[in-house]
Short mmCIF file of C-alpha atoms in Angstrom, two decimals:
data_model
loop_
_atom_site.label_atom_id
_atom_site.label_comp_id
_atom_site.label_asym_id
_atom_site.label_seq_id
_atom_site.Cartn_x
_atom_site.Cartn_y
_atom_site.Cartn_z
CA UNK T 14 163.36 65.00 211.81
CA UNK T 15 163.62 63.50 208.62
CA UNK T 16 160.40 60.96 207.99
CA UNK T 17 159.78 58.41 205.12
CA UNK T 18 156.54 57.46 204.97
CA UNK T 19 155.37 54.30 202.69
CA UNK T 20 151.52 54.60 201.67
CA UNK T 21 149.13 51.54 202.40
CA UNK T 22 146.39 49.72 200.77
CA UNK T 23 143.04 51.89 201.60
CA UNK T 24 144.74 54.29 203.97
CA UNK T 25 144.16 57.20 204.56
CA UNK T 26 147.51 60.31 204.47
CA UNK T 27 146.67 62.13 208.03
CA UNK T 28 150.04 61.00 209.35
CA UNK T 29 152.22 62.88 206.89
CA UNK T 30 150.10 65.75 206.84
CA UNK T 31 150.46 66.13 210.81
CA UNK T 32 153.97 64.93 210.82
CA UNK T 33 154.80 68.12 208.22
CA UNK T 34 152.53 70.13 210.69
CA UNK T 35 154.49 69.43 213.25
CA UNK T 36 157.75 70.53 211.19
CA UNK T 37 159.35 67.10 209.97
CA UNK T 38 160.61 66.96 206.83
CA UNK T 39 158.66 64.11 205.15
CA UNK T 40 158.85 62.06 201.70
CA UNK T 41 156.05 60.39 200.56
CA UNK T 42 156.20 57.03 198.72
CA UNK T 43 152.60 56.41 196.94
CA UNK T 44 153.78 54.99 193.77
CA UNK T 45 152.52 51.78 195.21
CA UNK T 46 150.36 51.07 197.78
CA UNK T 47 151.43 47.64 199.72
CA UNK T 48 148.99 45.14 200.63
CA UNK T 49 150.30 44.30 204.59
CA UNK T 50 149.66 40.36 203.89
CA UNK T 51 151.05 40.37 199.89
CA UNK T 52 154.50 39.13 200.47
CA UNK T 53 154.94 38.73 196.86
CA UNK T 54 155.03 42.78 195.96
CA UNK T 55 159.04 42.72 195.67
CA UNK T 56 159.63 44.57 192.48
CA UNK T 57 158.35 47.85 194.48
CA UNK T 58 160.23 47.74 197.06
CA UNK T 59 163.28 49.05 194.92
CA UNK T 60 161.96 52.36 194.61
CA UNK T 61 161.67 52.44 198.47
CA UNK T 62 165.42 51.34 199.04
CA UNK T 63 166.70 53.52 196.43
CA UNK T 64 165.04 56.22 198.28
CA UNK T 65 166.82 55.02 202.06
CA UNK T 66 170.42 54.74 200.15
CA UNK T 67 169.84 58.33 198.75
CA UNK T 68 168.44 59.96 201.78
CA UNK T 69 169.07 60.52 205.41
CA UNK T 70 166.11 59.24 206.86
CA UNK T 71 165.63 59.16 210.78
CA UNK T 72 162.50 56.88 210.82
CA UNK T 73 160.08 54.80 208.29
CA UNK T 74 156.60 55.33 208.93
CA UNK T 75 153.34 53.16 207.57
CA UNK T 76 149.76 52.81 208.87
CA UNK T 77 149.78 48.90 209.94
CA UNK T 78 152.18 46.84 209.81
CA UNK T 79 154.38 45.85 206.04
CA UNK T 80 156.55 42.53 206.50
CA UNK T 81 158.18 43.38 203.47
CA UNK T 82 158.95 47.28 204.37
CA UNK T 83 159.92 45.85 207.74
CA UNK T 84 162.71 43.85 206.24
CA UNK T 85 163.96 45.84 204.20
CA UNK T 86 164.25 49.08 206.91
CA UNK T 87 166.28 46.28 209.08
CA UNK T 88 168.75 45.16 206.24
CA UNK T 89 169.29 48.83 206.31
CA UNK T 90 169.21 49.67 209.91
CA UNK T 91 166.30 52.03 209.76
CA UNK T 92 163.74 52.53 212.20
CA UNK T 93 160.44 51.47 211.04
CA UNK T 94 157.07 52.71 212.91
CA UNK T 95 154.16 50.99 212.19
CA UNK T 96 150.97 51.98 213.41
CA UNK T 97 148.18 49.28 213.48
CA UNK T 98 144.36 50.37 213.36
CA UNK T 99 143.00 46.83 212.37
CA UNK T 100 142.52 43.72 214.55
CA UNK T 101 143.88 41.06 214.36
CA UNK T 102 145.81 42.50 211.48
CA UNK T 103 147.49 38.82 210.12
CA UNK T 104 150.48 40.53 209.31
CA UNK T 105 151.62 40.73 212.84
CA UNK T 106 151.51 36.66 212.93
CA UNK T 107 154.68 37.25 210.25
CA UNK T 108 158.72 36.59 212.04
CA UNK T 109 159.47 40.03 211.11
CA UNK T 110 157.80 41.15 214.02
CA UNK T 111 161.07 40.33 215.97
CA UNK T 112 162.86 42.30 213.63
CA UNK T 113 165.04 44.87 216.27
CA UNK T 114 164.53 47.94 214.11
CA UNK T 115 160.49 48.08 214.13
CA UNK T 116 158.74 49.92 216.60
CA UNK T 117 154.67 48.58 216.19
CA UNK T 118 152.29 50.39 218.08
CA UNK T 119 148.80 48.79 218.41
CA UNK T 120 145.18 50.61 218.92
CA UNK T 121 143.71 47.42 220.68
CA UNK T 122 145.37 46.27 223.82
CA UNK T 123 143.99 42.87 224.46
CA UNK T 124 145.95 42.69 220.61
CA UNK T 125 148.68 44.06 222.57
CA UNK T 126 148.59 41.67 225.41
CA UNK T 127 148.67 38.73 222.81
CA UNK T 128 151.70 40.09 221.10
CA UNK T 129 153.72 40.91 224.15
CA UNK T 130 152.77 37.21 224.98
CA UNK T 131 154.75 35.99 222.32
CA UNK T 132 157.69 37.94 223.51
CA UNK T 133 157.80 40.45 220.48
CA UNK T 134 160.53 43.38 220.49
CA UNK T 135 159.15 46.99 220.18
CA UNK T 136 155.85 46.71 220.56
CA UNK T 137 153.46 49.37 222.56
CA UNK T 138 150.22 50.31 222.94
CA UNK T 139 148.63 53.11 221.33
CA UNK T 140 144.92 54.37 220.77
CA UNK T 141 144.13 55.85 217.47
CA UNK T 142 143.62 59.63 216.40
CA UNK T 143 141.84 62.06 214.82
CA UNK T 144 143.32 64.99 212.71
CA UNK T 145 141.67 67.40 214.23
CA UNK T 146 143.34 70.43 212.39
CA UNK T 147 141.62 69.31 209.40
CA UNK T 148 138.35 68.68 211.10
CA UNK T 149 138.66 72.22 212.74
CA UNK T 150 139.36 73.68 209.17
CA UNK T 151 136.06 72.46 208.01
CA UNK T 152 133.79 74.41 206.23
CA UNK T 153 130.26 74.11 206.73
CA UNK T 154 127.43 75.96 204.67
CA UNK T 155 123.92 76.59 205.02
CA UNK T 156 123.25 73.70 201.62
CA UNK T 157 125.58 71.41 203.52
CA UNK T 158 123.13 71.81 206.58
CA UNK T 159 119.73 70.71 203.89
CA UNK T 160 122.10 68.38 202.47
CA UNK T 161 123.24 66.07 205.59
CA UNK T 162 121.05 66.97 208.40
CA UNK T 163 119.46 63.56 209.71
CA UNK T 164 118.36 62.05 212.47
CA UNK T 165 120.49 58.82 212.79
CA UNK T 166 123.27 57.90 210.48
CA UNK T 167 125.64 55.38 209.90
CA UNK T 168 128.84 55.68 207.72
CA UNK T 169 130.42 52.32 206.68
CA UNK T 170 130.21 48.99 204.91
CA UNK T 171 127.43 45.94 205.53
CA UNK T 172 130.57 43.38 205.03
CA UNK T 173 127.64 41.75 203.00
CA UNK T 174 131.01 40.25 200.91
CA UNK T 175 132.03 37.66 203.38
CA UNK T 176 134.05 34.57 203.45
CA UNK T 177 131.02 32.95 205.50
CA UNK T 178 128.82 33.54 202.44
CA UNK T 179 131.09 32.58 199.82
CA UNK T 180 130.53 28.77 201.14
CA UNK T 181 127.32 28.47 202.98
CA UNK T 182 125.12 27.12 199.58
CA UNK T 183 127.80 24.19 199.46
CA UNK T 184 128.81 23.11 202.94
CA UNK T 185 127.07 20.41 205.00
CA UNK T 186 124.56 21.03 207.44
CA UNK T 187 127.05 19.65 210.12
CA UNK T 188 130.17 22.02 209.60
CA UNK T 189 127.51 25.12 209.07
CA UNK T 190 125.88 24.18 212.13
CA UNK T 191 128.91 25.33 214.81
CA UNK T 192 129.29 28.21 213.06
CA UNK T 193 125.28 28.97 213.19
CA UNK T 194 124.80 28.32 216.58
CA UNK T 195 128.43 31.11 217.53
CA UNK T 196 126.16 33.57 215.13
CA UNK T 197 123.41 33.69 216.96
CA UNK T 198 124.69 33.60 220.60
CA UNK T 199 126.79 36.46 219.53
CA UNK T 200 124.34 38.56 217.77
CA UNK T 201 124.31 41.93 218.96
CA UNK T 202 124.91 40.65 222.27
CA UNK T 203 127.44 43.54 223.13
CA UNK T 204 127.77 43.06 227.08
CA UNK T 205 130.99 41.10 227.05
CA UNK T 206 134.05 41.79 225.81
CA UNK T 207 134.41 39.24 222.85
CA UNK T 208 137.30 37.12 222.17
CA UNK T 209 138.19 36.01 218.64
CA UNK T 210 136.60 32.57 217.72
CA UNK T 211 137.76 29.15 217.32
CA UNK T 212 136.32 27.05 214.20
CA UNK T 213 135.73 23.67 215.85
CA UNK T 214 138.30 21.37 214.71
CA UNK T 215 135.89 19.09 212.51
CA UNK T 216 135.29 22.28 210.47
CA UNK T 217 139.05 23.22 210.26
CA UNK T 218 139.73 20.01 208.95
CA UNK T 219 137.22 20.04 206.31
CA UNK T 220 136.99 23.93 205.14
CA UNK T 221 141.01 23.36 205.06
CA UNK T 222 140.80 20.16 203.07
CA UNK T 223 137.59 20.86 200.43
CA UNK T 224 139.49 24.49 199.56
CA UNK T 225 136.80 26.95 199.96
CA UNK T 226 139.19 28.98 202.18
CA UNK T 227 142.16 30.64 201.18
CA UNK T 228 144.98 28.57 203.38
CA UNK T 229 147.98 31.53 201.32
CA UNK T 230 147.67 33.24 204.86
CA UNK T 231 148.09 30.35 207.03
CA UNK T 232 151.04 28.86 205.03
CA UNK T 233 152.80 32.69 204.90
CA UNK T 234 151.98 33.65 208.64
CA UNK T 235 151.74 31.84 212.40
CA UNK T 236 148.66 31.82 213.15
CA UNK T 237 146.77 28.46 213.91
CA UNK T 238 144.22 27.28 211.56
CA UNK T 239 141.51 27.07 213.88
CA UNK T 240 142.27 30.95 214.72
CA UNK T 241 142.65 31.63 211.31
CA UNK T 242 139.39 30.46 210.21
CA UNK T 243 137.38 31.10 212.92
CA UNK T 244 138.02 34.83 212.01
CA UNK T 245 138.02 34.66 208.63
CA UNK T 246 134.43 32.87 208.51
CA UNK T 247 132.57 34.58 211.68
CA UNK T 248 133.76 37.73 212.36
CA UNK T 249 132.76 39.65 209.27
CA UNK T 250 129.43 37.67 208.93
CA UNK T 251 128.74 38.36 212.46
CA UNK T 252 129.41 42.42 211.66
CA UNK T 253 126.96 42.07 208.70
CA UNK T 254 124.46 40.56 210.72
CA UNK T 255 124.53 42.95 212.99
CA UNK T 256 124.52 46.12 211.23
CA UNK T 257 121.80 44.89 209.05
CA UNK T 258 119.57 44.00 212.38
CA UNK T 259 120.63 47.08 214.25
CA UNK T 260 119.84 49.52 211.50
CA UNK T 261 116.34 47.64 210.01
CA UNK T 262 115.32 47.28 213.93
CA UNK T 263 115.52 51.17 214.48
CA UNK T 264 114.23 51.84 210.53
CA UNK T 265 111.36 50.54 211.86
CA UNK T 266 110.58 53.53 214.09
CA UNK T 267 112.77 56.53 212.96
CA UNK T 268 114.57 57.98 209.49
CA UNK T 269 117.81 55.80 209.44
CA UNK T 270 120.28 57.59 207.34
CA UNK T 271 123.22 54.67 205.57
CA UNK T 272 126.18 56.09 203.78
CA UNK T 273 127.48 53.23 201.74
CA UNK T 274 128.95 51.06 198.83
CA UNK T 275 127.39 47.87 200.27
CA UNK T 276 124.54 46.48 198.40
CA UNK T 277 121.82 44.17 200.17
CA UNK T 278 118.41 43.35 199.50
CA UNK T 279 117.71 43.36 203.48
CA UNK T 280 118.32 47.70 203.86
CA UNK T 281 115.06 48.14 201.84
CA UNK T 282 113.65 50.41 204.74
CA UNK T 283 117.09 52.65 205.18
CA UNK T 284 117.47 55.86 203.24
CA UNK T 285 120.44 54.65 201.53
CA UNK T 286 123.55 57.15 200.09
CA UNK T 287 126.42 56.64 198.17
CA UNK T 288 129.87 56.83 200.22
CA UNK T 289 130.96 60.29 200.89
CA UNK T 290 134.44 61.32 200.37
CA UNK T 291 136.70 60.66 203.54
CA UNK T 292 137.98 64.36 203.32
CA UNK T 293 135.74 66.18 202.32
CA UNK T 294 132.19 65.16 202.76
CA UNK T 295 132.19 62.69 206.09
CA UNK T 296 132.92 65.09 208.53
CA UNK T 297 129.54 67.08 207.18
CA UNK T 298 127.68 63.63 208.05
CA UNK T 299 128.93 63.78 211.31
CA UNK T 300 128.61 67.25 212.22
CA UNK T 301 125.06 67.94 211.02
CA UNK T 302 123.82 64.43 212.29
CA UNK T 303 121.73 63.84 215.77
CA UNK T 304 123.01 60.59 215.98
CA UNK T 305 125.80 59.18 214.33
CA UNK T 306 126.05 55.19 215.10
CA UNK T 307 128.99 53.30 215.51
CA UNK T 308 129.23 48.93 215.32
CA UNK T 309 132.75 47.63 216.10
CA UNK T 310 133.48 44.78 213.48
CA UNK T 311 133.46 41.96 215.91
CA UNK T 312 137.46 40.96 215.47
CA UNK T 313 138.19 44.23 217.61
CA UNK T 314 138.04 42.71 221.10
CA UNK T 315 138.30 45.91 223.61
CA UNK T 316 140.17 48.63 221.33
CA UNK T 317 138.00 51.82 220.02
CA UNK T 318 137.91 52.16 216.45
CA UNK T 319 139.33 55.07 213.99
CA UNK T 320 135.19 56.08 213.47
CA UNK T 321 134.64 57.03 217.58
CA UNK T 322 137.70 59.69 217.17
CA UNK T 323 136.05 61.32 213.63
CA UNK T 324 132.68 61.36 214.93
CA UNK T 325 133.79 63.54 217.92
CA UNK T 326 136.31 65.45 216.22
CA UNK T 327 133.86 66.87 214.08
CA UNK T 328 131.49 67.26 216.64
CA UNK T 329 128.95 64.89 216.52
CA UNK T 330 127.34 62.95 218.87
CA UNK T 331 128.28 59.03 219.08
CA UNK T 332 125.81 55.90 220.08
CA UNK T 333 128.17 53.08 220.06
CA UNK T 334 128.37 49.17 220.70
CA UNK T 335 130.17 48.18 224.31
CA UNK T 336 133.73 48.56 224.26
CA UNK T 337 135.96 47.83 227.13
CA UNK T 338 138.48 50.57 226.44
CA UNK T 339 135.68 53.14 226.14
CA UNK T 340 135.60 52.62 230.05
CA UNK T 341 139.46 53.84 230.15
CA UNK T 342 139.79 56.22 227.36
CA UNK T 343 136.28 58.08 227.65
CA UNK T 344 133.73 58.81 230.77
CA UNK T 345 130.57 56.74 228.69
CA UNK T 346 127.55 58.96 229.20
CA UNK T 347 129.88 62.04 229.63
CA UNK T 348 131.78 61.75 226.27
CA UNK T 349 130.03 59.08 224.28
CA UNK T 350 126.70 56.76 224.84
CA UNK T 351 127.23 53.61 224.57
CA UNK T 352 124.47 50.26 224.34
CA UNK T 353 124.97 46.76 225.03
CA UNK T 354 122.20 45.09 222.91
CA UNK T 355 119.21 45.87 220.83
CA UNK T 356 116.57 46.40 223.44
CA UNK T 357 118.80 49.41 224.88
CA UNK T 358 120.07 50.83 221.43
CA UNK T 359 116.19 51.47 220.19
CA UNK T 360 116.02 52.96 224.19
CA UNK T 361 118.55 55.23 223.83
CA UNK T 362 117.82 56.63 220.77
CA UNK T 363 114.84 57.47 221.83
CA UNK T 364 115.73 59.22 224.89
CA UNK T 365 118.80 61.56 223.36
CA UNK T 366 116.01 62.19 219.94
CA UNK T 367 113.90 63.76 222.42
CA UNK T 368 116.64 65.41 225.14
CA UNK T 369 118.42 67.60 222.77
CA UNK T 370 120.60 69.96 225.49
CA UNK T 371 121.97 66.81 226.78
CA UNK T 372 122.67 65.17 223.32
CA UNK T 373 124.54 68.05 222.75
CA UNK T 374 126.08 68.78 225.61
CA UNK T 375 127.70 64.98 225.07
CA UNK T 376 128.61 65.86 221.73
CA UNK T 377 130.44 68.87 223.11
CA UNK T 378 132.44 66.71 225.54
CA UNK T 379 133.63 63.87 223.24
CA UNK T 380 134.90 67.09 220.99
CA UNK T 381 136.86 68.78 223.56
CA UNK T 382 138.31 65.15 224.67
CA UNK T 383 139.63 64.25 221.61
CA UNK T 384 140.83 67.71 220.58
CA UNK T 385 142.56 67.16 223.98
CA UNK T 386 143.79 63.74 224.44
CA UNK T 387 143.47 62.39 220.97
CA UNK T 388 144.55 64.25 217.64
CA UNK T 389 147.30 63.11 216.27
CA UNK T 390 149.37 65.43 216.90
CA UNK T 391 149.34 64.34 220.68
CA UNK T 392 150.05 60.70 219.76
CA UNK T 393 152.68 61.13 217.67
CA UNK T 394 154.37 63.30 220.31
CA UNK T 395 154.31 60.11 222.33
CA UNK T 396 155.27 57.42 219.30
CA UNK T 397 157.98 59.68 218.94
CA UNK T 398 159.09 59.61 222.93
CA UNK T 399 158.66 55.78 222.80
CA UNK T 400 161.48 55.61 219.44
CA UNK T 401 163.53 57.89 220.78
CA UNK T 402 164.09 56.47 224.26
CA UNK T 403 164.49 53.40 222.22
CA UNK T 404 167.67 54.85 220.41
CA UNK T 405 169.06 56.55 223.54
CA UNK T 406 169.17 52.64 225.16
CA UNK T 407 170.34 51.15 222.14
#
């Protein structure tokens, strides 16, 4: 099959690579990389039509989910698969979902359940993927061994550049205050699923009215205000909280390893790295790591995220946050190890630092299961069942 695939704003390029492995034909549009939520990026959408009129393409292919691209694959009756790894992503709350021509799959299915909800065409759950081929081609030296090799390590960003902060120095006491008290009943407090917050309506109304939010999104996409906000203010300063408290609470006992661009003056007891390279240094974190940590940003409800697949593909052994699709995509304890709150984290770390054959052994699992149920290869396969049912109906 014939593929066009449309880069995206801080993607990553697994799916063409696989897709080619597989032995499509693909053609790769990176010129520009679209912004899901920027529905003012016409101009480049020429070079994408110019490129459907000229070709035979069978289906359009993005990571999440373009309004724009969608739009323009219907005027031209092209099937457009989108494949959603953020939640909520706001571009979903856009009427082009209905559109008859997309096919969205989504990695979290209580996002799922809300979509289907509002009666949308096309859409279907689907759990992410790792490229395994690529993490099986890795090549690992005895210097990459001296240079990663740690006892616990975590790979991502602090979110320390949040809307919540942005405001906080110039916001009454009385419109912080709701939003305190949801921080700290939520903070690493991992034994329920959690459902994406509500600003109180006191604090819509004034955060809407005083402009220190950005209402572009809730004018350009249906999603209430309260919704809106509630995310946009708690969920990322919830996921800094918590990553900060996590990682200084276990700093305290053992080596913490952090790979990131965040900077914060409350890390002063991690061993703190640069990022590493997505390609070619992360899966060298992973592997030659004891522990590799994993905390879901709070606006995932139940799905896994894109880091639980790496982590495993390249071997390594995950220590994860609660999340109620581990319990239906993994055995937790036989493929991954997951805690609930902070008391059992520093517990558990403890126990698999000191019970090596069984860390391993874990590790060894979670490989084999994703290798198995979970490259991309094997989800694609089924995205590609899914569209083409969909054209044998139509």
């Amino acid at each position: 099959m014939n593929f066009l695939f449309v880069m995206i704003k801080d993607s990553v390029v697994d799916l063409p690579l696989v897709l080619q492995e597989m032995g499509h034909s693909v053609t790769v549009m990176d010129q520009y990389a679209f912004d899901p939520i920027d529905l003012s990026a016409t101009e480049p959408l020429s070079l994408i039509e110019q490129a459907v009129l000229t070709q035979n393409f069978d289906y359009a292919i993005t990571y999440q989910y373009v309004p724009l691209l969608s739009d323009l694959f219907l005027k031209h009756h092209l099937t457009y698969i989108a494949w959603v790894y953020d939640s909520p992503l706001i571009s979903l709350f856009h009427r082009s979902v209905f559109n008859d021509t997309n096919r969205i799959f989504i990695f979290d299915h209580t996002l799922y359940e809300r979509m289907k909800k509002l009666e949308i065409p096309h859409i279907y759950y689907m759990p992410l993927a790792a490229n395994t081929s690529r993490a099986n081609r890795l090549a690992l030296s005895i210097e990459d061994e001296k240079k990663y090799s740690c006892d616990i390590s975590f790979v991502g960003g602090l979110y320390e550049k949040n809307a919540y902060n942005d405001i906080m120095h110039k916001v009454p006491p009385e419109i912080t205050l709701p939003m305190n008290q949801y921080l700290m009943h939520q903070l690493c407090n991992w034994h329920e699923v959690r459902t994406w917050p509500l600003m109180p309506p006191e604090c819509t109304a004034y955060l809407t009215n005083e402009d220190y939010s950005d209402t572009t999104a809730i004018h350009n996409f249906e999603m209430p205000d309260t919704l809106y906000l509630g995310i946009l203010f708690l969920c990322r300063k919830l996921g800094e909280m918590e990553r900060i408290t996590a990682l200084d609470t276990l700093a305290e006992t053992h080596k913490v390893d952090l790979y990131t661009s965040s900077k914060s003056d409350q890390i002063g007891i991690l061993n703190v790295h640069p990022p590493v390279n997505y390609y070619t240094e992360l899966g060298k974190v992973y592997h030659f790591s004891k522990i590799n940590l994993n905390f879901t940003l709070p606006s995932i409800e139940t799905g896994v995220p894109l880091r639980i697949f790496d982590i495993m593909a390249f071997g390594g052994f995950v220590m994860s946050n609660y999340q109620a699709e581990y319990d239906t995509l993994f055995t937790p304890g036989r493929d991954l190890v997951v805690f609930h709150d902070l008391g059992e984290l520093k517990e558990l770390t403890d126990y698999y630092l000191n019970h090596e054959k069984e860390r391993l052994t874990i590790a060894a699992n979670g490989y084999k299961t994703v290798n198995k149920y979970y490259s991309y290869k094997h989800q694609l396969e089924q995205i590609l069942a899914v569209c083409a049912s969909g054209k044998e109906e139509a």
